Short mmCIF file of C-alpha atoms and ligand atoms in Angstrom, two decimals:
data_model
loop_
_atom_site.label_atom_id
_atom_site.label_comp_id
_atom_site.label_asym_id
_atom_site.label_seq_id
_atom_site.Cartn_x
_atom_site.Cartn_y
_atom_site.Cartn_z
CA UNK A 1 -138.36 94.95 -40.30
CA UNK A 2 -136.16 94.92 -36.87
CA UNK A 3 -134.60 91.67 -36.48
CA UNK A 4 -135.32 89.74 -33.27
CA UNK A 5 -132.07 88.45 -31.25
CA UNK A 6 -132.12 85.04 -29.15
CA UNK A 7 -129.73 83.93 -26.67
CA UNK A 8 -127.82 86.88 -25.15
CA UNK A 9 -124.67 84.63 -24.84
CA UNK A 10 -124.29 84.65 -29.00
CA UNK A 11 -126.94 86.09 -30.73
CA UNK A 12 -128.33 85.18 -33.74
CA UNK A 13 -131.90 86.08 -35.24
CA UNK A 14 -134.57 84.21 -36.15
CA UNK A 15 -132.83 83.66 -39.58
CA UNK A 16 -129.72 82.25 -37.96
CA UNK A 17 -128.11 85.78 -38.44
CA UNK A 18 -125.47 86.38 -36.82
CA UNK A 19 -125.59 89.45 -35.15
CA UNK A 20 -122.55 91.94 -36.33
CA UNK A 21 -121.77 90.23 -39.24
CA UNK A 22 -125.26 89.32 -40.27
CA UNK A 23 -124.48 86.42 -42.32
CA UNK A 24 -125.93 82.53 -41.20
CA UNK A 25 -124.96 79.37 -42.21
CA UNK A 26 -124.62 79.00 -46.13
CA UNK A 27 -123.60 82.24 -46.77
CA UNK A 28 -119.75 82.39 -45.90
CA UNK A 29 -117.22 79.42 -47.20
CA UNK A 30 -114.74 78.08 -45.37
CA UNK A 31 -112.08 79.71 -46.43
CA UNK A 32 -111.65 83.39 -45.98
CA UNK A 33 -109.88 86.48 -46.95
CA UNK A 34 -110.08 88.94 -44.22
CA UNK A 35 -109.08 92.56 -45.73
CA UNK A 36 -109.34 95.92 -43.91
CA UNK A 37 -111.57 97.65 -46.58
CA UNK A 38 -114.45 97.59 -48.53
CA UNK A 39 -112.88 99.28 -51.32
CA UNK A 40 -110.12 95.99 -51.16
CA UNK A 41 -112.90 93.75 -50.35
CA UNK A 42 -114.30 95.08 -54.11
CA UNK A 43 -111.13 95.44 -55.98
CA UNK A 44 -109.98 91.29 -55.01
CA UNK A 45 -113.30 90.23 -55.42
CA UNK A 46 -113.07 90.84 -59.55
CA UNK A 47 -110.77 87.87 -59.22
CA UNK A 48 -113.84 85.65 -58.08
CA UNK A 49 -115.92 83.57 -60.20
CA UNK A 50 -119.77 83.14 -59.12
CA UNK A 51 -120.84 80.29 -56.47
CA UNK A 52 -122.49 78.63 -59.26
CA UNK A 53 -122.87 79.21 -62.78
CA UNK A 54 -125.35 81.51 -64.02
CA UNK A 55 -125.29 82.83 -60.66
CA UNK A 56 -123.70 86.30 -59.42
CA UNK A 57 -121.22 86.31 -56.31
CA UNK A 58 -123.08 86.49 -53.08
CA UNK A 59 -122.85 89.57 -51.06
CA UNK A 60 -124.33 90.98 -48.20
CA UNK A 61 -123.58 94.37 -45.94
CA UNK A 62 -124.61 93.90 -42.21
CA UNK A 63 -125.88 97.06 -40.32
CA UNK A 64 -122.70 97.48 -38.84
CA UNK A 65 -120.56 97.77 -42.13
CA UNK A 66 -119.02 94.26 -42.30
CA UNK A 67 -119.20 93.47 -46.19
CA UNK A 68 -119.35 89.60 -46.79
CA UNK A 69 -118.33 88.44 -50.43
CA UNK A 70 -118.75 84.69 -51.56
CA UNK A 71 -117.95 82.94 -54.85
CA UNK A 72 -115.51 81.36 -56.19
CA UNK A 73 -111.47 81.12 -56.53
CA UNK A 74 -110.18 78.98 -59.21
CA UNK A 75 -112.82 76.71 -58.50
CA UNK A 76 -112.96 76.74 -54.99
CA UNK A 77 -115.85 78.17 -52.88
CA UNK A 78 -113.98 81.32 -51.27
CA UNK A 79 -115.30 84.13 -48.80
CA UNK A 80 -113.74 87.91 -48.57
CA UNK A 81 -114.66 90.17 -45.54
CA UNK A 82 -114.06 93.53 -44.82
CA UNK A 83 -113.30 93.54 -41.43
CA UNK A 84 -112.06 97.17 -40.75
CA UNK A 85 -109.88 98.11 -37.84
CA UNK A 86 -108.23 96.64 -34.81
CA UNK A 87 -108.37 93.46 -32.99
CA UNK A 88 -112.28 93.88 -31.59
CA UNK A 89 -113.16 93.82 -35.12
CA UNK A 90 -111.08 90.58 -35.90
CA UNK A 91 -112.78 89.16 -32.99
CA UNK A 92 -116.20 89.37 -34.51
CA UNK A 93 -115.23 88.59 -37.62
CA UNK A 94 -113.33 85.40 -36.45
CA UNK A 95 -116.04 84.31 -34.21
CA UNK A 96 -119.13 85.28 -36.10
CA UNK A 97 -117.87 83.38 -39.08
CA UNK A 98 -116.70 80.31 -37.32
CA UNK A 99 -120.23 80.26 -35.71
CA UNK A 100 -121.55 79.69 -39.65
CA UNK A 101 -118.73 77.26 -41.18
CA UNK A 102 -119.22 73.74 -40.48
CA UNK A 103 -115.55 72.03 -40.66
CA UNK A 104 -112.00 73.58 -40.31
CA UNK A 105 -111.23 76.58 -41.82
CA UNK A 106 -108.41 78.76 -42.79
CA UNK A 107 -108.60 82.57 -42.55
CA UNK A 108 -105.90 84.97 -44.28
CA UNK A 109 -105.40 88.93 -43.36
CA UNK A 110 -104.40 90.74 -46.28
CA UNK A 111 -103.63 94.21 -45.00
CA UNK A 112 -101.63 97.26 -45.62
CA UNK A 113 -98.94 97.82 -42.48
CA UNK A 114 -95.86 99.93 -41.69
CA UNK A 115 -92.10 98.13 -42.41
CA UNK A 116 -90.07 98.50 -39.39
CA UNK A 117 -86.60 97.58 -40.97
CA UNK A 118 -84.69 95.86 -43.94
CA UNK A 119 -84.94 93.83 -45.60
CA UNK A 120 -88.86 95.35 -45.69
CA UNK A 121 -89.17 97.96 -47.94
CA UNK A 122 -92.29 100.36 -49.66
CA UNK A 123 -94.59 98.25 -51.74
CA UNK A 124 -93.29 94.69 -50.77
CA UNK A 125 -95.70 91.87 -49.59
CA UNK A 126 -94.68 90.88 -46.31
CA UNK A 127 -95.90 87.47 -45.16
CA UNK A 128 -96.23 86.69 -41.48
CA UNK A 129 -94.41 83.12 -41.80
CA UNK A 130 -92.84 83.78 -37.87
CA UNK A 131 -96.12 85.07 -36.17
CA UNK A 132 -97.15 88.00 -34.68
CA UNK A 133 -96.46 89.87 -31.15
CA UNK A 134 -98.96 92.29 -29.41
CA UNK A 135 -98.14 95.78 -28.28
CA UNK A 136 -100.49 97.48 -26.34
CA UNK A 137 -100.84 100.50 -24.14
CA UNK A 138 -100.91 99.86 -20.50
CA UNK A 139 -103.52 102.20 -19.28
CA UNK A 140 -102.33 101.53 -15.21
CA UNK A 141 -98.91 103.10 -15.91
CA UNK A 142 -100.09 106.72 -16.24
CA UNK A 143 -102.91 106.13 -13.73
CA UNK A 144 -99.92 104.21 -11.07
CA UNK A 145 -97.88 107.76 -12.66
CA UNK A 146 -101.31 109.70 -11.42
CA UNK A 147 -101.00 108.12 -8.02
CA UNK A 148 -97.43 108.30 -7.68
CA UNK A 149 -97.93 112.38 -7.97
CA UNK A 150 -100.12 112.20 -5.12
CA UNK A 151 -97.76 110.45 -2.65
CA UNK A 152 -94.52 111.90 -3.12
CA UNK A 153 -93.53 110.76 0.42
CA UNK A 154 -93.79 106.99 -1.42
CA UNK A 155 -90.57 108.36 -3.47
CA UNK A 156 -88.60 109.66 -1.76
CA UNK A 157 -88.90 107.86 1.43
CA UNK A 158 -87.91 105.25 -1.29
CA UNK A 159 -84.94 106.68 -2.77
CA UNK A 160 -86.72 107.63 -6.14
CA UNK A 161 -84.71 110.57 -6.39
CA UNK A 162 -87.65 112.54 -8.54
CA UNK A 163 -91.09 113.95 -8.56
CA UNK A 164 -92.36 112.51 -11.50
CA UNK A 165 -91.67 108.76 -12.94
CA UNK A 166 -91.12 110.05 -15.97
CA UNK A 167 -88.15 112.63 -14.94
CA UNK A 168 -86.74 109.81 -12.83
CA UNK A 169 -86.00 108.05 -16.30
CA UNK A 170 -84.98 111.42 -18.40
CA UNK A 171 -88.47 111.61 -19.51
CA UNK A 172 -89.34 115.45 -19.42
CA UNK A 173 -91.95 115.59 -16.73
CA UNK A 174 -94.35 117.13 -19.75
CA UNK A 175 -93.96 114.04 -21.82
CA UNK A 176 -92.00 115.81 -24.57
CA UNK A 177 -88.63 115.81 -23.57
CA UNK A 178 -85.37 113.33 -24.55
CA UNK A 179 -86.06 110.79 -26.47
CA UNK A 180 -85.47 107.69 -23.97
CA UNK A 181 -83.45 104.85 -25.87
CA UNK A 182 -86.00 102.06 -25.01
CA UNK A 183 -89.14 101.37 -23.16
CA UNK A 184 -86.68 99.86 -20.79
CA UNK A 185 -85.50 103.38 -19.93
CA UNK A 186 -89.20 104.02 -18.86
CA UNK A 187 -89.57 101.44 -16.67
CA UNK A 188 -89.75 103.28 -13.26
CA UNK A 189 -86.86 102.10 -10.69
CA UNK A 190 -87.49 101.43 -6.95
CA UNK A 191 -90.53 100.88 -4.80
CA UNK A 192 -92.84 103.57 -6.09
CA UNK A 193 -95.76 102.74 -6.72
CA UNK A 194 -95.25 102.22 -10.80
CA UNK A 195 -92.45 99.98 -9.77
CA UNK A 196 -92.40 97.52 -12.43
CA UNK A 197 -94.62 98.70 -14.66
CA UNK A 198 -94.01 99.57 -18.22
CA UNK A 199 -96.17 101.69 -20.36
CA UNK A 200 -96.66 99.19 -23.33
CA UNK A 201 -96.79 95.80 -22.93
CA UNK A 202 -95.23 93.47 -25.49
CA UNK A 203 -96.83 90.03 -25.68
CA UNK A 204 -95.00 86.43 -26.29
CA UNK A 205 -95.10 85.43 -30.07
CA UNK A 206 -97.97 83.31 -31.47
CA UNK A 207 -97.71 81.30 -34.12
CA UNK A 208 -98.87 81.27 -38.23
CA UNK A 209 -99.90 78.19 -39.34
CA UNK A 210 -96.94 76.70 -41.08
CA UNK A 211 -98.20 75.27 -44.10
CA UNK A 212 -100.44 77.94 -45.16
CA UNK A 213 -97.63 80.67 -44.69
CA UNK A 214 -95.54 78.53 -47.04
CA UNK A 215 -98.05 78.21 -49.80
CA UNK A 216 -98.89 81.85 -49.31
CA UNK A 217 -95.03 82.75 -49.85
CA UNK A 218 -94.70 80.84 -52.51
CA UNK A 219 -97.96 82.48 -54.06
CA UNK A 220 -96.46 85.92 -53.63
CA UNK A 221 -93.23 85.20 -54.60
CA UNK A 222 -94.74 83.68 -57.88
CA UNK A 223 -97.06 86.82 -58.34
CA UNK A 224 -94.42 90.04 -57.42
CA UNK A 225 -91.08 88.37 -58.00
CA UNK A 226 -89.18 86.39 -54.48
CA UNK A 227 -87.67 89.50 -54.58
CA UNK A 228 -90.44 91.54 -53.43
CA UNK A 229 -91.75 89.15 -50.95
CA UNK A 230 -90.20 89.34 -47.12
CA UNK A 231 -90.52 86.76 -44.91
CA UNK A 232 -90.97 87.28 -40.86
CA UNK A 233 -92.59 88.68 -37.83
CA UNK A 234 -95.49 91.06 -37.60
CA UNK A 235 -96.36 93.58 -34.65
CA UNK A 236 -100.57 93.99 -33.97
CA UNK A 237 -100.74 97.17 -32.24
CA UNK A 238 -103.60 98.66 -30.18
CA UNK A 239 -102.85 101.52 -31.62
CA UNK A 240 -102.38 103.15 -34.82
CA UNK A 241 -100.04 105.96 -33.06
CA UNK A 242 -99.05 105.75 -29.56
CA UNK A 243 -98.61 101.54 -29.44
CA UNK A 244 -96.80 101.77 -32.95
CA UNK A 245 -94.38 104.43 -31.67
CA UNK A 246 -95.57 107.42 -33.19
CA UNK A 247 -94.91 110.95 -31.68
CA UNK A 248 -96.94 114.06 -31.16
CA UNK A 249 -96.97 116.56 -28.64
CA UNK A 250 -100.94 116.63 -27.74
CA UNK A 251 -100.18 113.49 -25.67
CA UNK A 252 -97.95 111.73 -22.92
CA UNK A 253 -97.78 108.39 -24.85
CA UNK A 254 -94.29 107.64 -23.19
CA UNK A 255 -93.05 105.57 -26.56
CA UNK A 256 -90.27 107.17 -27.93
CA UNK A 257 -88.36 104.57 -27.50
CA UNK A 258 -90.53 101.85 -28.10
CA UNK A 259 -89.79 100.68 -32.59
CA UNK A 260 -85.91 100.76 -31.03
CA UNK A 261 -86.79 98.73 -28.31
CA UNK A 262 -89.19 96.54 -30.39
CA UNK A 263 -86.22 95.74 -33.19
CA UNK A 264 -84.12 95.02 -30.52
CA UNK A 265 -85.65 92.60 -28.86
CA UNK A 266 -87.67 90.71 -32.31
CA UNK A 267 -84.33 90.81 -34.97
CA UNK A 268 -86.80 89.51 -37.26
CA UNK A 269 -89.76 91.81 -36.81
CA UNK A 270 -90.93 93.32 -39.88
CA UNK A 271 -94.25 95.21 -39.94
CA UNK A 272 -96.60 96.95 -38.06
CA UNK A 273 -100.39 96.49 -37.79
CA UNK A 274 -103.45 95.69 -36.08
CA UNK A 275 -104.93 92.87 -36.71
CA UNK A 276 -102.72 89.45 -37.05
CA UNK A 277 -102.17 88.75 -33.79
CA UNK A 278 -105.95 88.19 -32.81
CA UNK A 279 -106.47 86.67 -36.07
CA UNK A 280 -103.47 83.68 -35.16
CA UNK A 281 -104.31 84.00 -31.30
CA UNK A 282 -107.82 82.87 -32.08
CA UNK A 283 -106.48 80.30 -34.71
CA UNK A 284 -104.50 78.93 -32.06
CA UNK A 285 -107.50 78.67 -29.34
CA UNK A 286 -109.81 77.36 -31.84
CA UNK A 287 -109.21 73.44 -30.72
CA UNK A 288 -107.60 73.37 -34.28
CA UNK A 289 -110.86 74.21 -36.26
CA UNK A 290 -109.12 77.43 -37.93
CA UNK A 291 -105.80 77.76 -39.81
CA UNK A 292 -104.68 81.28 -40.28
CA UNK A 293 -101.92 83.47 -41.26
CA UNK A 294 -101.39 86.94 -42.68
CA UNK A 295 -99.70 88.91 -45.83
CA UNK A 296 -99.40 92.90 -45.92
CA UNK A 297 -98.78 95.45 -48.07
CA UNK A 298 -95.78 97.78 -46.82
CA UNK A 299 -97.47 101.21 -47.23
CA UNK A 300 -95.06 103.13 -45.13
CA UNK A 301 -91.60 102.64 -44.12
CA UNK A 302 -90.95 103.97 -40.46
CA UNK A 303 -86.95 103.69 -40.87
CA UNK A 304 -87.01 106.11 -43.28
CA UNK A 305 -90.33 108.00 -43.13
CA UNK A 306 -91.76 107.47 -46.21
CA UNK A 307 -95.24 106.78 -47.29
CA UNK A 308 -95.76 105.02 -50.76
CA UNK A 309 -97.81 106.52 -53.41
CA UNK A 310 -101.78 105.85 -52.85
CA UNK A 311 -102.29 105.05 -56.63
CA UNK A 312 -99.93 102.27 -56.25
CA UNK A 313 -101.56 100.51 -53.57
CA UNK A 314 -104.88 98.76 -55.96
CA UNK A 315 -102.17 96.88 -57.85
CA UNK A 316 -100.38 95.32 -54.93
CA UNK A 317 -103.73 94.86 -53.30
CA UNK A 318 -104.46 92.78 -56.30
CA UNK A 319 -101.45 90.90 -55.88
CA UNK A 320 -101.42 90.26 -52.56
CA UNK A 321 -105.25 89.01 -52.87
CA UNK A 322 -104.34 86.64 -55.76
CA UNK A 323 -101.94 84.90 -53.50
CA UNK A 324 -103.91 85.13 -50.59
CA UNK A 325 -106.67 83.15 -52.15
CA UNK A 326 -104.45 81.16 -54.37
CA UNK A 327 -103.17 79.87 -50.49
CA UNK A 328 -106.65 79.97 -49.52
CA UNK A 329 -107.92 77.81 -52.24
CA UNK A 330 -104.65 75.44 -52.14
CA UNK A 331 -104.72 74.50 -48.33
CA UNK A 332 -106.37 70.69 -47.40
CA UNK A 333 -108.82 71.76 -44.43
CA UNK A 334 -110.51 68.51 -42.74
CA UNK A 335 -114.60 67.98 -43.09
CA UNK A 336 -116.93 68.65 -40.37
CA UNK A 337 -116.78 66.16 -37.42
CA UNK A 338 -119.79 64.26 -36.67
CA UNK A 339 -119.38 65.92 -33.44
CA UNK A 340 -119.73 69.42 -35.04
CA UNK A 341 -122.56 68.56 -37.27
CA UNK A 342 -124.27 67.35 -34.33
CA UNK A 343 -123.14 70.37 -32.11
CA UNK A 344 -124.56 72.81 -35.10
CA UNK A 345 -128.02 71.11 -35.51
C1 R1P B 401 -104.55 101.52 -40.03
O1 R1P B 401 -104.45 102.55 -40.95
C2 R1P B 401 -105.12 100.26 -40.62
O2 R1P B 401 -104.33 99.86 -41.76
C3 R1P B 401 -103.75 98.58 -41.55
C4 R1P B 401 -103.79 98.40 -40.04
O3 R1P B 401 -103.69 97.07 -39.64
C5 R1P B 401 -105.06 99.10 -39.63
O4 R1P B 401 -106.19 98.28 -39.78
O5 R1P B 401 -104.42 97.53 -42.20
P1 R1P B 401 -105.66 97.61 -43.24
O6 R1P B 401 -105.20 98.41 -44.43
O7 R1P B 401 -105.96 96.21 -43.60
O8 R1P B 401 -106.82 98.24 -42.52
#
């Protein structure tokens, strides 16, 4: 049977559905482990007891491939998701679940991500205690780029010394040339008409919740060893290749400069991903109804090039998932308002 869909602003069916995630009130607790896989969604969720006893976890798959787990985590009602890729996806999953969950909630990504430096190293859990940043691909600098090779009067009437904004900044004019040092280097000089404009912009930082990073630290650290557990700031890219600085020659991305650059300017930045900062961004816009933070698995180092050994990555998703719920279960989140219950009814 087709569901039906009501109210085009957020639709839900007639169940109460809601309409990517496919879950309704009931169904989801309020505190929830976001992961980027079913397979992980599976694996942490043989660390969950049933809702109730006698009962087997709950579990539902919507027609768009979001996998909703509920049950139990040392006693307390617990939710995992698989939320796949990127920041739309985080967007339904943090919306469509907060549009089920009466009260506050807290929401932790457990994820796999590239380190970007020491102290972050292969197969450490790194927790997002500092926040995250955004870097995304600015579209309007290779169409401003486009428009600039229309009107090379614009240039040089200007000064700008070049045909091409990129050879202007010792960017070969086919995209593939010397490595600039830093995005900085591709910033296009004078009046041109990509005057000003960067092609990836790097967002302010948001914030983790405090409290639940702490008890999430101390979680891993109790699980892997303090050793094993780095403490700092995570990047959410837009990308999985051009916005995280990786190189090719089938495109003009423009970033070969951009990890330096990124380092540079964030001393403490330690991974690369794709969710976190939509996750906390959303946390932080919720009119304090969500808590959130995030841990990751380093599955690549992007100092040094290497990628860690597939077969090792269940284990740490096991660990990472114990002390993600262990967090999860251990945070104080405040009851519905009598405001909310009346808003949901
Ligand atoms: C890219 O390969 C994906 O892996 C990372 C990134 O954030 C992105 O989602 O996390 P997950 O392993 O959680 O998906």
């Amino acid at each position: 049977l087709k569901p039906i869909y009501r109210d085009a602003n957020f639709p839900t069916d007639a169940q109460g559905r809601t309409y990517h995630l496919g879950t309704r009130e009931g169904e989801v607790a309020p505190r929830i482990l976001s992961v980027g896989t079913v397979t992980r969604a599976q694996l942490v969720a043989t660390l969950l007891q049933p809702p109730a006893p006698g009962r087997q976890l709950f579990q539902r798959v919507s027609s768009r491939g979001f996998h909703t787990i509920t049950g139990r985590f040392e006693g307390v009602p617990v939710s995992i998701v698989s939320t796949h890729m990127g920041m739309p996806n985080m967007d339904f999953v943090v919306r469509e679940n907060r549009a089920v969950v009466r009260g506050q909630m807290a929401i932790v990504r457990l994820g796999t991500c590239g380190a970007v430096q020491h102290p972050a190293k292969l197969g450490d859990l790194l927790v997002a205690s500092h926040g995250s940043i955004a870097v995304r691909r600015d579209a309007d600098y290779w169409s401003l780029l486009e428009r600039d090779e229309h009107q090379p009067s614009a240039r040089t009437a200007n000064g700008g010394g070049s045909s091409n904004g990129h050879t202007a900044n010792g960017h070969a004019a086919n995209g593939h040339g010397p490595a600039p040092a830093a995005p900085d280097v591709c910033f296009v000089e004078g009046p041109s008409a990509l005057a000003g404009r960067r092609p990836y912009s790097v967002s302010l930082p948001v914030r983790s919740d405090p409290y639940l990073a702490s008890i999430l630290v101390e979680a891993a650290a109790a699980v892997v060893g303090p050793g094993r557990v780095v403490q700092g700031l995570t990047a959410s890219a837009d990308s999985f290749y051009s916005s995280q600085g990786r190189t090719g020659p089938e495109f003009d991305d423009a970033n070969e400069g951009l990890l330096g650059a990124l380092t540079k300017a964030h001393p403490d930045l330690m991974s690369l991903e794709m969710e976190t900062f939509h996750l906390m961004d959303l946390a932080r816009c919720s009119k304090g109804s969500i808590r959130a933070t995030g841990i990751c698995v380093a599955l690549a180092e992007r100092y040094s090039n290497e990628f860690m050994e597939y077969s090792k990555l269940p284990a740490l998703e096991l660990a990472g998932g114990t002390a993600a719920l262990r967090a999860l279960a251990g945070v104080p989140l405040r009851e519905a308002t009598g405001e909310e219950l009346a808003a949901a009814a």
